[in-house]
């Protein structure tokens, strides 16, 4: 039994496909298949059930894959301990970040890390919360910047900042001249939302649950459209298709001739942005360095948290 074989079975369990697992491991499919068959023969049991279109993990295979992941992490930890003896921050840090934070925080954060910790390059993965959680669990990521709440997966979590929401409306909209807006007033508007899978969509629905009803009633939202990104939705708002809610960090510094961003009346809805990592991850100094790099970013209107 080798670490390579263990990496192969973890990859197949994740991808549910031998071909994709082989690509992820940078080997040919026959090489991966032979290695896994050899391991199954050594253990005298089936780890995977091979179907016509998908591979599934057997009951005992699930336990073996979990144990394999732990062994791989512990082996990596040995290397990290050796590196820390020379430089605690040496080596790349694999960072995940959700779509509604990445475009607005990463430009500053990457510069901040390069300036402060050039020996710790960031390897970035932008994705949905559920995918980042899975990648953390399987060891593909070291840590991730996400917004609470998310399922309790036994991760270590450190708060970074609280981010208020604002309303985006077309420049010629009746609400555009307002100094603040209540969530109650948005019930009568055409609301543009992110598509399913984005956690920010869920945050908006918490602010105004009526958005979920797609109601044609005058007291509710008349229509609702979905977009693939905040920037796409902003363009839709600018063209007069409706209004939306966005996180404050996504508001550009320069005023737009086609959009107005208006604060909410108190209580102002917000989201808590956090850094999460596996409790078994041993590079504590790298986590602390990343947090410091975030705090060094310009975050106007955010409440920095140090708990």
mmCIF file of C-alpha atoms in Angstrom:
data_model
loop_
_atom_site.group_PDB
_atom_site.id
_atom_site.type_symbol
_atom_site.label_atom_id
_atom_site.label_comp_id
_atom_site.label_asym_id
_atom_site.label_seq_id
_atom_site.Cartn_x
_atom_site.Cartn_y
_atom_site.Cartn_z
ATOM 1 C CA UNK A 1 0.000 0.000 0.000
ATOM 2 C CA UNK A 2 1.437 3.379 -1.020
ATOM 3 C CA UNK A 3 0.494 7.032 -0.581
ATOM 4 C CA UNK A 4 0.065 7.231 -4.350
ATOM 5 C CA UNK A 5 -2.565 4.479 -4.282
ATOM 6 C CA UNK A 6 -4.357 6.259 -1.441
ATOM 7 C CA UNK A 7 -4.373 9.507 -3.445
ATOM 8 C CA UNK A 8 -5.867 7.623 -6.387
ATOM 9 C CA UNK A 9 -8.787 6.199 -4.392
ATOM 10 C CA UNK A 10 -9.520 9.617 -2.832
ATOM 11 C CA UNK A 11 -9.563 11.133 -6.330
ATOM 12 C CA UNK A 12 -11.928 8.473 -7.694
ATOM 13 C CA UNK A 13 -14.237 8.852 -4.686
ATOM 14 C CA UNK A 14 -14.354 12.595 -5.304
ATOM 15 C CA UNK A 15 -14.780 12.521 -9.092
ATOM 16 C CA UNK A 16 -16.977 9.387 -9.281
ATOM 17 C CA UNK A 17 -15.170 8.673 -12.543
ATOM 18 C CA UNK A 18 -11.846 6.925 -13.303
ATOM 19 C CA UNK A 19 -11.006 9.122 -16.293
ATOM 20 C CA UNK A 20 -11.525 12.420 -14.474
ATOM 21 C CA UNK A 21 -9.685 11.092 -11.413
ATOM 22 C CA UNK A 22 -6.718 10.126 -13.613
ATOM 23 C CA UNK A 23 -6.662 13.638 -15.115
ATOM 24 C CA UNK A 24 -6.756 15.178 -11.635
ATOM 25 C CA UNK A 25 -3.805 12.979 -10.604
ATOM 26 C CA UNK A 26 -1.892 13.681 -13.862
ATOM 27 C CA UNK A 27 -1.610 9.996 -14.783
ATOM 28 C CA UNK A 28 -3.146 7.809 -17.475
ATOM 29 C CA UNK A 29 -6.404 6.027 -16.703
ATOM 30 C CA UNK A 30 -4.825 2.544 -17.081
ATOM 31 C CA UNK A 31 -2.119 3.481 -14.559
ATOM 32 C CA UNK A 32 -4.719 4.634 -12.037
ATOM 33 C CA UNK A 33 -7.023 1.648 -12.639
ATOM 34 C CA UNK A 34 -4.213 -0.913 -12.248
ATOM 35 C CA UNK A 35 -3.035 0.724 -9.011
ATOM 36 C CA UNK A 36 -6.538 0.704 -7.515
ATOM 37 C CA UNK A 37 -7.146 -2.906 -8.573
ATOM 38 C CA UNK A 38 -3.831 -3.850 -6.936
ATOM 39 C CA UNK A 39 -4.898 -2.145 -3.704
ATOM 40 C CA UNK A 40 -8.304 -3.862 -3.750
ATOM 41 C CA UNK A 41 -6.585 -7.230 -4.225
ATOM 42 C CA UNK A 42 -4.200 -6.478 -1.363
ATOM 43 C CA UNK A 43 -7.123 -5.585 0.922
ATOM 44 C CA UNK A 44 -9.267 -8.397 -0.489
ATOM 45 C CA UNK A 45 -12.345 -6.193 -0.881
ATOM 46 C CA UNK A 46 -14.018 -3.878 -3.350
ATOM 47 C CA UNK A 47 -13.577 -0.176 -2.697
ATOM 48 C CA UNK A 48 -15.594 0.878 -5.754
ATOM 49 C CA UNK A 49 -18.611 -0.421 -7.644
ATOM 50 C CA UNK A 50 -18.071 0.186 -11.374
ATOM 51 C CA UNK A 51 -21.273 1.230 -13.150
ATOM 52 C CA UNK A 52 -21.916 2.002 -16.798
ATOM 53 C CA UNK A 53 -21.824 5.762 -16.327
ATOM 54 C CA UNK A 54 -20.628 6.373 -12.769
ATOM 55 C CA UNK A 55 -18.443 4.870 -10.083
ATOM 56 C CA UNK A 56 -19.833 4.523 -6.557
ATOM 57 C CA UNK A 57 -18.028 3.835 -3.297
ATOM 58 C CA UNK A 58 -18.931 0.706 -1.314
ATOM 59 C CA UNK A 59 -19.867 0.967 2.369
ATOM 60 C CA UNK A 60 -16.463 -0.278 3.504
ATOM 61 C CA UNK A 61 -14.877 1.772 0.746
ATOM 62 C CA UNK A 62 -16.280 4.945 2.334
ATOM 63 C CA UNK A 63 -14.411 4.152 5.561
ATOM 64 C CA UNK A 64 -11.233 3.338 3.656
ATOM 65 C CA UNK A 65 -11.412 6.580 1.643
ATOM 66 C CA UNK A 66 -11.898 8.627 4.837
ATOM 67 C CA UNK A 67 -8.927 6.908 6.449
ATOM 68 C CA UNK A 68 -6.868 7.381 3.282
ATOM 69 C CA UNK A 69 -7.591 11.118 3.375
ATOM 70 C CA UNK A 70 -6.406 11.287 6.974
ATOM 71 C CA UNK A 71 -3.204 9.407 6.108
ATOM 72 C CA UNK A 72 -2.521 11.752 3.176
ATOM 73 C CA UNK A 73 -3.039 14.783 5.435
ATOM 74 C CA UNK A 74 -0.746 13.373 8.102
ATOM 75 C CA UNK A 75 1.935 12.658 5.522
ATOM 76 C CA UNK A 76 1.628 16.240 4.272
ATOM 77 C CA UNK A 77 1.820 17.447 7.872
ATOM 78 C CA UNK A 78 5.215 15.767 8.289
ATOM 79 C CA UNK A 79 6.529 17.759 5.323
ATOM 80 C CA UNK A 80 4.976 20.934 6.697
ATOM 81 C CA UNK A 81 6.654 20.411 10.076
ATOM 82 C CA UNK A 82 9.993 20.135 8.313
ATOM 83 C CA UNK A 83 9.288 23.311 6.314
ATOM 84 C CA UNK A 84 8.221 25.213 9.402
ATOM 85 C CA UNK A 85 11.618 24.520 10.921
ATOM 86 C CA UNK A 86 13.126 26.625 8.143
ATOM 87 C CA UNK A 87 10.355 29.136 7.443
ATOM 88 C CA UNK A 88 6.808 28.783 8.846
ATOM 89 C CA UNK A 89 5.375 30.640 5.837
ATOM 90 C CA UNK A 90 7.328 28.844 3.109
ATOM 91 C CA UNK A 91 5.226 27.220 0.424
ATOM 92 C CA UNK A 92 1.992 27.951 -1.430
ATOM 93 C CA UNK A 93 -1.298 28.356 0.428
ATOM 94 C CA UNK A 94 -4.343 26.907 -1.372
ATOM 95 C CA UNK A 95 -7.136 29.393 -0.781
ATOM 96 C CA UNK A 96 -10.776 29.047 -1.806
ATOM 97 C CA UNK A 97 -13.168 31.991 -2.016
ATOM 98 C CA UNK A 98 -16.840 32.344 -2.924
ATOM 99 C CA UNK A 99 -17.927 34.099 -6.128
ATOM 100 C CA UNK A 100 -19.525 37.106 -4.392
ATOM 101 C CA UNK A 101 -16.346 37.955 -2.456
ATOM 102 C CA UNK A 102 -13.521 36.948 -4.814
ATOM 103 C CA UNK A 103 -13.684 39.705 -7.473
ATOM 104 C CA UNK A 104 -13.847 42.455 -4.837
ATOM 105 C CA UNK A 105 -11.390 41.253 -2.174
ATOM 106 C CA UNK A 106 -8.782 39.278 -4.148
ATOM 107 C CA UNK A 107 -7.120 42.142 -6.075
ATOM 108 C CA UNK A 108 -6.194 43.825 -2.792
ATOM 109 C CA UNK A 109 -5.547 40.592 -0.903
ATOM 110 C CA UNK A 110 -3.160 39.139 -3.475
ATOM 111 C CA UNK A 111 -1.124 42.376 -3.489
ATOM 112 C CA UNK A 112 -1.126 42.408 0.306
ATOM 113 C CA UNK A 113 0.165 38.815 0.519
ATOM 114 C CA UNK A 114 2.852 39.414 -2.132
ATOM 115 C CA UNK A 115 4.106 42.491 -0.284
ATOM 116 C CA UNK A 116 4.146 40.888 3.160
ATOM 117 C CA UNK A 117 4.755 37.197 2.512
ATOM 118 C CA UNK A 118 6.376 36.695 -0.921
ATOM 119 C CA UNK A 119 7.457 33.184 0.112
ATOM 120 C CA UNK A 120 3.776 32.177 0.502
ATOM 121 C CA UNK A 121 2.105 32.432 -2.950
ATOM 122 C CA UNK A 122 -1.656 31.969 -3.054
ATOM 123 C CA UNK A 123 -3.180 29.226 -5.205
ATOM 124 C CA UNK A 124 -6.747 30.426 -5.729
ATOM 125 C CA UNK A 125 -10.009 28.567 -6.303
ATOM 126 C CA UNK A 126 -13.247 30.524 -6.777
ATOM 127 C CA UNK A 127 -16.419 28.489 -6.314
ATOM 128 C CA UNK A 128 -19.742 27.984 -4.532
ATOM 129 C CA UNK A 129 -19.727 27.475 -0.753
ATOM 130 C CA UNK A 130 -20.809 23.834 -0.988
ATOM 131 C CA UNK A 131 -17.960 23.022 -3.383
ATOM 132 C CA UNK A 132 -15.368 24.841 -1.270
ATOM 133 C CA UNK A 133 -16.503 22.907 1.806
ATOM 134 C CA UNK A 134 -16.059 19.648 -0.085
ATOM 135 C CA UNK A 135 -12.595 20.689 -1.263
ATOM 136 C CA UNK A 136 -11.609 21.596 2.280
ATOM 137 C CA UNK A 137 -12.823 18.219 3.516
ATOM 138 C CA UNK A 138 -10.844 16.309 0.881
ATOM 139 C CA UNK A 139 -7.676 18.352 1.378
ATOM 140 C CA UNK A 140 -7.735 20.049 -2.037
ATOM 141 C CA UNK A 141 -7.830 23.424 -0.261
ATOM 142 C CA UNK A 142 -6.014 24.579 2.848
ATOM 143 C CA UNK A 143 -8.493 27.292 3.783
ATOM 144 C CA UNK A 144 -11.413 29.261 2.358
ATOM 145 C CA UNK A 145 -12.994 32.699 2.681
ATOM 146 C CA UNK A 146 -16.770 32.312 2.851
ATOM 147 C CA UNK A 147 -19.860 33.931 4.335
ATOM 148 C CA UNK A 148 -21.756 32.471 7.251
ATOM 149 C CA UNK A 149 -23.881 30.543 7.782
ATOM 150 C CA UNK A 150 -22.771 27.267 6.245
ATOM 151 C CA UNK A 151 -23.156 23.643 7.421
ATOM 152 C CA UNK A 152 -21.092 22.714 10.473
ATOM 153 C CA UNK A 153 -18.404 20.449 9.077
ATOM 154 C CA UNK A 154 -16.068 20.510 12.067
ATOM 155 C CA UNK A 155 -13.919 23.249 10.531
ATOM 156 C CA UNK A 156 -11.989 25.853 12.480
ATOM 157 C CA UNK A 157 -13.458 29.291 11.720
ATOM 158 C CA UNK A 158 -12.120 32.804 12.365
ATOM 159 C CA UNK A 159 -14.239 35.916 11.668
ATOM 160 C CA UNK A 160 -12.776 38.511 9.292
ATOM 161 C CA UNK A 161 -15.363 41.280 8.904
ATOM 162 C CA UNK A 162 -19.073 42.091 8.817
ATOM 163 C CA UNK A 163 -20.219 43.475 5.475
ATOM 164 C CA UNK A 164 -23.397 45.582 5.131
ATOM 165 C CA UNK A 165 -25.743 45.223 2.151
ATOM 166 C CA UNK A 166 -26.905 48.097 -0.050
ATOM 167 C CA UNK A 167 -29.635 48.480 -2.657
ATOM 168 C CA UNK A 168 -28.726 49.059 -6.314
ATOM 169 C CA UNK A 169 -31.305 50.869 -8.459
ATOM 170 C CA UNK A 170 -31.274 52.454 -11.955
ATOM 171 C CA UNK A 171 -30.194 56.110 -11.947
ATOM 172 C CA UNK A 172 -33.644 57.204 -13.191
ATOM 173 C CA UNK A 173 -35.593 55.096 -10.637
ATOM 174 C CA UNK A 174 -37.962 56.900 -8.215
ATOM 175 C CA UNK A 175 -35.902 55.528 -5.299
ATOM 176 C CA UNK A 176 -32.591 56.797 -6.733
ATOM 177 C CA UNK A 177 -32.797 60.115 -4.871
ATOM 178 C CA UNK A 178 -33.409 58.482 -1.484
ATOM 179 C CA UNK A 179 -30.785 58.592 1.274
ATOM 180 C CA UNK A 180 -31.882 55.196 2.606
ATOM 181 C CA UNK A 181 -34.394 52.439 1.837
ATOM 182 C CA UNK A 182 -36.278 49.968 4.003
ATOM 183 C CA UNK A 183 -36.596 46.317 3.057
ATOM 184 C CA UNK A 184 -40.370 46.778 3.211
ATOM 185 C CA UNK A 185 -40.245 49.214 0.273
ATOM 186 C CA UNK A 186 -38.500 46.647 -1.926
ATOM 187 C CA UNK A 187 -41.543 44.361 -1.865
ATOM 188 C CA UNK A 188 -43.148 46.426 -4.610
ATOM 189 C CA UNK A 189 -40.111 46.309 -6.890
ATOM 190 C CA UNK A 190 -38.944 43.929 -9.585
ATOM 191 C CA UNK A 191 -36.120 42.112 -7.853
ATOM 192 C CA UNK A 192 -33.074 40.645 -9.625
ATOM 193 C CA UNK A 193 -31.420 37.743 -7.786
ATOM 194 C CA UNK A 194 -28.383 35.547 -8.172
ATOM 195 C CA UNK A 195 -29.125 32.009 -9.339
ATOM 196 C CA UNK A 196 -29.510 29.001 -7.070
ATOM 197 C CA UNK A 197 -26.239 27.875 -5.505
ATOM 198 C CA UNK A 198 -24.995 31.336 -4.565
ATOM 199 C CA UNK A 199 -25.123 31.815 -0.805
ATOM 200 C CA UNK A 200 -25.653 35.551 -1.320
ATOM 201 C CA UNK A 201 -29.017 34.715 -2.918
ATOM 202 C CA UNK A 202 -29.989 33.076 0.388
ATOM 203 C CA UNK A 203 -28.784 36.143 2.311
ATOM 204 C CA UNK A 204 -31.019 38.397 0.194
ATOM 205 C CA UNK A 205 -33.986 36.085 0.723
ATOM 206 C CA UNK A 206 -33.398 36.323 4.481
ATOM 207 C CA UNK A 207 -33.602 40.116 4.247
ATOM 208 C CA UNK A 208 -36.865 39.989 2.262
ATOM 209 C CA UNK A 209 -38.471 36.519 2.302
ATOM 210 C CA UNK A 210 -41.131 37.822 -0.084
ATOM 211 C CA UNK A 211 -38.567 37.626 -2.907
ATOM 212 C CA UNK A 212 -38.873 33.845 -2.864
ATOM 213 C CA UNK A 213 -42.582 33.863 -3.666
ATOM 214 C CA UNK A 214 -42.308 35.189 -7.240
ATOM 215 C CA UNK A 215 -45.645 36.786 -6.461
ATOM 216 C CA UNK A 216 -47.703 38.758 -8.971
ATOM 217 C CA UNK A 217 -49.642 40.360 -6.113
ATOM 218 C CA UNK A 218 -49.207 44.088 -5.633
ATOM 219 C CA UNK A 219 -47.962 43.566 -2.082
ATOM 220 C CA UNK A 220 -45.221 41.185 -3.204
ATOM 221 C CA UNK A 221 -42.497 41.085 -5.820
ATOM 222 C CA UNK A 222 -44.052 41.349 -9.262
ATOM 223 C CA UNK A 223 -41.324 39.455 -11.055
ATOM 224 C CA UNK A 224 -37.926 38.011 -10.351
ATOM 225 C CA UNK A 225 -35.013 37.438 -12.683
ATOM 226 C CA UNK A 226 -31.843 35.479 -11.968
ATOM 227 C CA UNK A 227 -28.272 36.280 -12.954
ATOM 228 C CA UNK A 228 -25.032 34.316 -12.909
ATOM 229 C CA UNK A 229 -22.930 36.994 -11.193
ATOM 230 C CA UNK A 230 -23.307 40.240 -9.288
ATOM 231 C CA UNK A 231 -21.761 42.145 -12.195
ATOM 232 C CA UNK A 232 -24.286 40.649 -14.645
ATOM 233 C CA UNK A 233 -27.128 41.654 -12.346
ATOM 234 C CA UNK A 234 -25.738 45.204 -12.019
ATOM 235 C CA UNK A 235 -25.820 45.528 -15.814
ATOM 236 C CA UNK A 236 -29.432 44.315 -15.784
ATOM 237 C CA UNK A 237 -30.303 46.911 -13.137
ATOM 238 C CA UNK A 238 -28.521 49.654 -15.096
ATOM 239 C CA UNK A 239 -30.632 48.798 -18.141
ATOM 240 C CA UNK A 240 -33.803 49.360 -16.107
ATOM 241 C CA UNK A 241 -34.881 45.739 -15.600
ATOM 242 C CA UNK A 242 -35.296 46.069 -11.842
ATOM 243 C CA UNK A 243 -33.411 46.576 -8.583
ATOM 244 C CA UNK A 244 -31.115 44.347 -6.536
ATOM 245 C CA UNK A 245 -29.242 44.000 -3.256
ATOM 246 C CA UNK A 246 -25.430 43.788 -3.253
ATOM 247 C CA UNK A 247 -22.671 43.519 -0.630
ATOM 248 C CA UNK A 248 -20.936 46.836 0.106
ATOM 249 C CA UNK A 249 -17.491 45.703 -1.074
ATOM 250 C CA UNK A 250 -18.905 45.196 -4.586
ATOM 251 C CA UNK A 251 -19.831 48.875 -4.873
ATOM 252 C CA UNK A 252 -17.272 50.573 -7.169
ATOM 253 C CA UNK A 253 -15.335 53.570 -5.838
ATOM 254 C CA UNK A 254 -16.243 55.674 -8.867
ATOM 255 C CA UNK A 255 -19.869 56.701 -9.272
ATOM 256 C CA UNK A 256 -21.765 55.099 -12.148
ATOM 257 C CA UNK A 257 -23.915 57.284 -14.436
ATOM 258 C CA UNK A 258 -26.446 54.449 -14.725
ATOM 259 C CA UNK A 259 -26.653 53.082 -11.152
ATOM 260 C CA UNK A 260 -27.284 54.394 -7.663
ATOM 261 C CA UNK A 261 -26.292 52.517 -4.505
ATOM 262 C CA UNK A 262 -28.469 53.336 -1.511
ATOM 263 C CA UNK A 263 -27.958 52.210 2.122
ATOM 264 C CA UNK A 264 -30.609 50.270 4.006
ATOM 265 C CA UNK A 265 -32.422 51.859 6.916
ATOM 266 C CA UNK A 266 -31.575 50.382 10.329
ATOM 267 C CA UNK A 267 -31.373 47.571 11.123
ATOM 268 C CA UNK A 268 -28.967 47.248 8.182
ATOM 269 C CA UNK A 269 -28.720 43.665 6.849
ATOM 270 C CA UNK A 270 -25.201 42.287 6.560
ATOM 271 C CA UNK A 271 -23.179 39.103 6.208
ATOM 272 C CA UNK A 272 -20.264 37.814 8.277
ATOM 273 C CA UNK A 273 -17.209 36.916 6.199
ATOM 274 C CA UNK A 274 -14.965 34.291 7.771
ATOM 275 C CA UNK A 275 -11.829 32.263 7.129
ATOM 276 C CA UNK A 276 -12.299 28.496 7.545
ATOM 277 C CA UNK A 277 -9.757 25.675 7.591
ATOM 278 C CA UNK A 278 -9.478 22.035 8.655
ATOM 279 C CA UNK A 279 -8.596 21.559 12.308
ATOM 280 C CA UNK A 280 -5.866 19.150 11.205
ATOM 281 C CA UNK A 281 -4.146 21.828 9.089
ATOM 282 C CA UNK A 282 -0.788 22.484 10.759
ATOM 283 C CA UNK A 283 0.344 25.772 9.194
ATOM 284 C CA UNK A 284 -1.063 28.018 11.918
ATOM 285 C CA UNK A 285 1.358 30.810 10.993
ATOM 286 C CA UNK A 286 0.054 30.801 7.416
ATOM 287 C CA UNK A 287 -3.541 31.211 8.620
ATOM 288 C CA UNK A 288 -2.516 34.102 10.890
ATOM 289 C CA UNK A 289 -0.542 35.697 8.041
ATOM 290 C CA UNK A 290 -3.538 35.462 5.696
ATOM 291 C CA UNK A 291 -5.816 37.092 8.271
ATOM 292 C CA UNK A 292 -3.307 39.905 8.736
ATOM 293 C CA UNK A 293 -3.177 40.373 4.956
ATOM 294 C CA UNK A 294 -6.987 40.673 4.863
ATOM 295 C CA UNK A 295 -6.947 43.233 7.686
ATOM 296 C CA UNK A 296 -4.343 45.228 5.747
ATOM 297 C CA UNK A 297 -6.768 45.619 2.830
ATOM 298 C CA UNK A 298 -8.906 48.722 2.478
ATOM 299 C CA UNK A 299 -12.356 47.647 3.645
ATOM 300 C CA UNK A 300 -14.403 50.862 3.822
ATOM 301 C CA UNK A 301 -17.672 50.455 5.670
ATOM 302 C CA UNK A 302 -16.740 46.978 6.979
ATOM 303 C CA UNK A 303 -16.480 46.126 10.661
ATOM 304 C CA UNK A 304 -13.220 44.225 11.109
ATOM 305 C CA UNK A 305 -13.454 41.344 13.553
ATOM 306 C CA UNK A 306 -10.604 39.819 15.535
ATOM 307 C CA UNK A 307 -12.357 37.105 17.562
#
